[in-house]
Amino acid sequence: MPSIDLNADAGESFGPWKMGSDEALFPLLSSVNLATGFHAGDPLTMQRSIALAKKHGVAVGAHPGFPDLVGFGRRDLAVTPEQAYADTLYQIGALAAFLKVEGMPLHHVKPHGALYLQMLRNEATAEAVARAVRDYDPELPLVLLPNTPMEAAARRVGVRYVREAFPDRAYLADGRLAPRSMEGALVRDPERAAERAVQMVLEGKVAALDGGEVEVRAETLCVHGDNPEAVEIARAVRRALEAAGVDVRSYR
């Protein structure tokens, strides 16, 4: 039976400001990427999110980003490799402390937003983040987009990595994610996202926004938790995968 991990970005509330519907979303997932206080989240939100994940048997990964609460980590910052390394290690350690108290392992690390995108085009940033993950734990997987400088950096550094795909984001024919500014870049229809997820897992490909098809190799699928339709999309994706005979479970 084929299997796939289903993850989402979550724990992104901050103080009294609420983002996402984590209580409804977590039961549909096999792993979750929790904000670590730089782009979103705070200590109490991390603590509560881990307790929620433990309740539902969901594996927990760190979701480090740029120090950009105002821009939700989606503004491209000019960071040095040294800063990217230190910021990533700092955020991993913050989440790991709460996990240790709950008796849960850190499952993976997945960069957020503009940091993730910068790693797709900037080898120095990609290598700095990969080194931070490796130096914390060489067996800790780094979640990344395949066939990019992210994957090349992970190989050079010698960190374990897991390839990711996005049923709720459009791809361009060259394999890149379509910029959010492009019309059609966000897939908001749950049934369409579900169809794309099944095609990604069973056929290893998906339609490109600018024509043709893109090869997809992934061990995990991501649903964006800040999408207003996130819960409906995750429910439709999981239902479609299981109906197609795919086992939804974490990859560790």
Tab-separated table of C-alpha atoms in Angstrom:
chain	number	residue	atom	x	y	z
A	1	MET	CA	0.000	0.000	0.000
A	2	PRO	CA	1.433	3.439	-0.916
A	3	SER	CA	1.784	5.909	1.935
A	4	ILE	CA	2.174	9.663	2.344
A	5	ASP	CA	2.553	12.117	5.192
A	6	LEU	CA	0.049	14.986	5.376
A	7	ASN	CA	1.374	18.116	7.063
A	8	ALA	CA	0.221	21.669	7.703
A	9	ASP	CA	1.708	24.895	9.018
A	10	ALA	CA	0.088	25.723	12.347
A	11	GLY	CA	0.550	27.216	15.801
A	12	GLU	CA	0.612	30.614	14.105
A	13	SER	CA	-1.544	32.560	16.554
A	14	PHE	CA	0.174	35.291	18.554
A	15	GLY	CA	-1.118	36.568	21.883
A	16	PRO	CA	-4.822	37.441	21.458
A	17	TRP	CA	-4.506	37.370	17.646
A	18	LYS	CA	-5.769	34.081	16.213
A	19	MET	CA	-4.636	32.452	12.992
A	20	GLY	CA	-6.028	29.218	11.581
A	21	SER	CA	-8.332	26.539	12.977
A	22	ASP	CA	-5.841	24.187	14.614
A	23	GLU	CA	-8.409	22.353	16.768
A	24	ALA	CA	-10.284	21.221	13.658
A	25	LEU	CA	-7.193	20.778	11.484
A	26	PHE	CA	-4.943	18.602	13.668
A	27	PRO	CA	-7.114	15.433	13.650
A	28	LEU	CA	-6.816	15.373	9.844
A	29	LEU	CA	-3.000	15.458	9.766
A	30	SER	CA	-0.138	13.061	10.378
A	31	SER	CA	2.432	15.793	11.071
A	32	VAL	CA	2.421	19.508	11.791
A	33	ASN	CA	4.896	22.376	11.394
A	34	LEU	CA	4.682	24.645	14.438
A	35	ALA	CA	5.695	28.309	14.326
A	36	THR	CA	8.562	29.066	16.675
A	37	GLY	CA	8.007	32.729	17.555
A	38	PHE	CA	9.846	34.563	14.766
A	39	HIS	CA	7.201	34.877	12.027
A	40	ALA	CA	4.278	33.836	14.239
A	41	GLY	CA	3.504	31.948	17.423
A	42	ASP	CA	4.648	32.572	20.970
A	43	PRO	CA	5.703	30.366	23.917
A	44	LEU	CA	2.174	29.748	25.164
A	45	THR	CA	0.912	28.978	21.655
A	46	MET	CA	3.779	26.522	21.160
A	47	GLN	CA	2.952	24.805	24.446
A	48	ARG	CA	-0.752	24.552	23.641
A	49	SER	CA	-0.133	23.413	20.062
A	50	ILE	CA	2.142	20.598	21.206
A	51	ALA	CA	-0.469	19.441	23.712
A	52	LEU	CA	-3.068	19.437	20.913
A	53	ALA	CA	-0.766	17.464	18.622
A	54	LYS	CA	-0.065	14.932	21.377
A	55	LYS	CA	-3.798	14.490	21.957
A	56	HIS	CA	-4.361	13.586	18.298
A	57	GLY	CA	-1.171	11.573	17.732
A	58	VAL	CA	0.290	14.108	15.316
A	59	ALA	CA	4.065	14.330	14.858
A	60	VAL	CA	5.545	17.784	15.527
A	61	GLY	CA	8.150	19.627	13.475
A	62	ALA	CA	9.713	23.076	13.855
A	63	HIS	CA	8.697	25.806	11.397
A	64	PRO	CA	11.441	28.450	11.633
A	65	GLY	CA	11.128	31.686	9.693
A	66	PHE	CA	12.498	35.187	9.390
A	67	PRO	CA	12.130	37.508	12.420
A	68	ASP	CA	9.116	39.250	10.879
A	69	LEU	CA	5.931	39.165	12.964
A	70	VAL	CA	4.493	42.184	11.145
A	71	GLY	CA	4.945	40.604	7.718
A	72	PHE	CA	4.104	37.049	8.836
A	73	GLY	CA	7.529	35.947	7.650
A	74	ARG	CA	6.649	36.562	4.011
A	75	ARG	CA	8.944	39.536	3.449
A	76	ASP	CA	12.338	38.695	1.972
A	77	LEU	CA	15.043	39.764	4.437
A	78	ALA	CA	18.725	40.269	3.638
A	79	VAL	CA	20.237	37.893	6.199
A	80	THR	CA	23.798	36.647	6.275
A	81	PRO	CA	24.447	32.896	6.336
A	82	GLU	CA	25.658	33.269	9.928
A	83	GLN	CA	22.369	34.910	10.929
A	84	ALA	CA	20.279	32.314	9.086
A	85	TYR	CA	22.186	29.543	10.873
A	86	ALA	CA	21.847	31.100	14.339
A	87	ASP	CA	18.176	32.028	13.890
A	88	THR	CA	17.302	28.514	12.731
A	89	LEU	CA	19.162	26.814	15.566
A	90	TYR	CA	17.565	29.172	18.099
A	91	GLN	CA	14.055	28.393	16.880
A	92	ILE	CA	14.632	24.630	16.790
A	93	GLY	CA	15.840	24.772	20.376
A	94	ALA	CA	12.825	26.750	21.539
A	95	LEU	CA	10.334	24.207	20.231
A	96	ALA	CA	12.455	21.254	21.348
A	97	ALA	CA	12.277	22.449	24.967
A	98	PHE	CA	8.482	22.245	24.997
A	99	LEU	CA	8.536	18.871	23.248
A	100	LYS	CA	10.956	17.493	25.824
A	101	VAL	CA	8.591	18.424	28.657
A	102	GLU	CA	5.753	16.579	26.867
A	103	GLY	CA	7.954	13.538	26.186
A	104	MET	CA	7.650	13.973	22.419
A	105	PRO	CA	10.451	13.855	19.821
A	106	LEU	CA	11.145	16.601	17.318
A	107	HIS	CA	9.985	15.027	14.046
A	108	HIS	CA	11.393	17.396	11.394
A	109	VAL	CA	12.267	20.978	10.473
A	110	LYS	CA	10.487	22.852	7.710
A	111	PRO	CA	11.400	26.483	6.929
A	112	HIS	CA	8.584	28.990	6.586
A	113	GLY	CA	7.543	31.524	3.972
A	114	ALA	CA	10.190	33.897	2.666
A	115	LEU	CA	12.969	31.886	4.314
A	116	TYR	CA	11.808	28.773	2.409
A	117	LEU	CA	11.634	30.762	-0.836
A	118	GLN	CA	15.060	32.323	-0.294
A	119	MET	CA	16.488	28.829	0.157
A	120	LEU	CA	15.106	27.925	-3.278
A	121	ARG	CA	17.323	30.485	-4.993
A	122	ASN	CA	20.149	31.282	-2.564
A	123	GLU	CA	22.606	28.458	-1.965
A	124	ALA	CA	24.290	30.220	0.970
A	125	THR	CA	21.020	30.569	2.881
A	126	ALA	CA	19.991	27.021	2.012
A	127	GLU	CA	23.303	25.631	3.247
A	128	ALA	CA	23.198	27.691	6.468
A	129	VAL	CA	19.761	26.383	7.402
A	130	ALA	CA	20.729	22.821	6.472
A	131	ARG	CA	23.854	23.064	8.657
A	132	ALA	CA	21.789	24.277	11.607
A	133	VAL	CA	19.505	21.251	11.314
A	134	ARG	CA	22.446	18.865	10.901
A	135	ASP	CA	24.356	20.340	13.823
A	136	TYR	CA	21.324	19.995	16.067
A	137	ASP	CA	20.705	16.389	14.963
A	138	PRO	CA	22.047	14.820	11.743
A	139	GLU	CA	19.129	12.368	11.761
A	140	LEU	CA	16.520	15.144	11.928
A	141	PRO	CA	14.853	15.512	8.503
A	142	LEU	CA	14.757	18.839	6.691
A	143	VAL	CA	11.565	19.207	4.646
A	144	LEU	CA	12.272	20.776	1.266
A	145	LEU	CA	11.190	21.247	-2.329
A	146	PRO	CA	13.027	18.753	-4.594
A	147	ASN	CA	15.265	19.642	-7.544
A	148	THR	CA	16.223	22.999	-6.026
A	149	PRO	CA	19.244	24.554	-4.252
A	150	MET	CA	17.556	23.412	-1.031
A	151	GLU	CA	18.000	19.766	-1.978
A	152	ALA	CA	21.514	20.352	-3.296
A	153	ALA	CA	22.502	22.058	-0.033
A	154	ALA	CA	21.047	19.254	2.067
A	155	ARG	CA	23.116	16.738	0.099
A	156	ARG	CA	26.322	18.754	0.450
A	157	VAL	CA	25.849	19.279	4.161
A	158	GLY	CA	24.856	15.670	4.810
A	159	VAL	CA	21.524	16.234	6.507
A	160	ARG	CA	18.608	13.872	6.039
A	161	TYR	CA	15.817	15.424	3.970
A	162	VAL	CA	12.218	14.773	2.994
A	163	ARG	CA	10.686	15.983	-0.273
A	164	GLU	CA	7.462	17.963	-0.148
A	165	ALA	CA	4.622	18.796	-2.530
A	166	PHE	CA	1.698	21.219	-2.309
A	167	PRO	CA	-1.775	20.202	-3.481
A	168	ASP	CA	-3.115	23.653	-2.545
A	169	ARG	CA	-0.473	25.613	-4.489
A	170	ALA	CA	-0.048	25.837	-8.258
A	171	TYR	CA	3.215	24.884	-9.957
A	172	LEU	CA	4.905	26.368	-12.994
A	173	ALA	CA	6.161	24.154	-15.812
A	174	ASP	CA	9.769	24.513	-14.600
A	175	GLY	CA	8.832	22.951	-11.237
A	176	ARG	CA	8.758	26.175	-9.211
A	177	LEU	CA	5.790	27.155	-7.090
A	178	ALA	CA	3.714	29.827	-8.806
A	179	PRO	CA	4.157	33.177	-6.987
A	180	ARG	CA	1.210	34.045	-4.759
A	181	SER	CA	0.746	37.198	-6.844
A	182	MET	CA	-0.190	35.121	-9.901
A	183	GLU	CA	-3.861	34.450	-10.582
A	184	GLY	CA	-4.591	30.794	-9.812
A	185	ALA	CA	-1.505	30.345	-7.629
A	186	LEU	CA	-3.643	29.340	-4.634
A	187	VAL	CA	-5.898	26.290	-4.974
A	188	ARG	CA	-8.899	27.045	-2.781
A	189	ASP	CA	-11.334	24.391	-4.024
A	190	PRO	CA	-11.088	21.361	-1.686
A	191	GLU	CA	-12.075	18.804	-4.323
A	192	ARG	CA	-9.545	20.128	-6.821
A	193	ALA	CA	-6.824	20.045	-4.162
A	194	ALA	CA	-7.835	16.473	-3.337
A	195	GLU	CA	-7.619	15.395	-6.979
A	196	ARG	CA	-4.174	16.980	-7.232
A	197	ALA	CA	-3.016	15.198	-4.062
A	198	VAL	CA	-4.035	11.774	-5.395
A	199	GLN	CA	-2.365	12.472	-8.740
A	200	MET	CA	0.827	13.571	-6.979
A	201	VAL	CA	1.026	10.410	-4.892
A	202	LEU	CA	-0.135	7.789	-7.378
A	203	GLU	CA	1.098	9.265	-10.683
A	204	GLY	CA	4.030	11.398	-9.552
A	205	LYS	CA	2.907	14.426	-11.518
A	206	VAL	CA	0.516	17.386	-11.514
A	207	ALA	CA	-0.758	19.946	-14.027
A	208	ALA	CA	1.273	23.183	-14.314
A	209	LEU	CA	-0.401	26.582	-14.176
A	210	ASP	CA	1.345	27.701	-17.360
A	211	GLY	CA	0.700	24.492	-19.293
A	212	GLY	CA	1.925	20.917	-19.342
A	213	GLU	CA	2.694	18.727	-16.338
A	214	VAL	CA	5.280	18.783	-13.590
A	215	GLU	CA	6.997	15.721	-12.140
A	216	VAL	CA	6.332	15.431	-8.411
A	217	ARG	CA	8.348	13.248	-6.030
A	218	ALA	CA	7.237	13.643	-2.441
A	219	GLU	CA	7.114	11.882	0.906
A	220	THR	CA	4.881	14.560	2.424
A	221	LEU	CA	2.058	16.797	1.224
A	222	CYS	CA	1.456	20.234	2.742
A	223	VAL	CA	-1.821	22.038	3.338
A	224	HIS	CA	-1.339	25.692	4.288
A	225	GLY	CA	-2.932	26.255	7.681
A	226	ASP	CA	-3.416	29.999	7.116
A	227	ASN	CA	-5.649	29.285	4.107
A	228	PRO	CA	-9.287	30.039	5.079
A	229	GLU	CA	-10.262	26.740	3.443
A	230	ALA	CA	-7.499	24.745	5.164
A	231	VAL	CA	-9.743	22.440	7.193
A	232	GLU	CA	-12.013	21.655	4.242
A	233	ILE	CA	-8.999	21.088	1.992
A	234	ALA	CA	-7.246	18.801	4.495
A	235	ARG	CA	-10.447	16.809	5.018
A	236	ALA	CA	-11.010	16.397	1.275
A	237	VAL	CA	-7.360	15.501	0.633
A	238	ARG	CA	-7.259	12.871	3.372
A	239	ARG	CA	-10.583	11.374	2.319
A	240	ALA	CA	-9.506	11.165	-1.333
A	241	LEU	CA	-6.120	9.645	-0.490
A	242	GLU	CA	-7.621	6.965	1.731
A	243	ALA	CA	-10.310	6.214	-0.849
A	244	ALA	CA	-7.514	5.699	-3.396
A	245	GLY	CA	-5.801	3.186	-1.089
A	246	VAL	CA	-3.095	5.518	0.215
A	247	ASP	CA	-2.052	5.170	3.856
A	248	VAL	CA	-1.768	8.624	5.474
A	249	ARG	CA	0.958	8.467	8.148
A	250	SER	CA	4.104	10.265	9.244
A	251	TYR	CA	7.314	9.236	7.489
A	252	ARG	CA	9.226	8.465	10.703
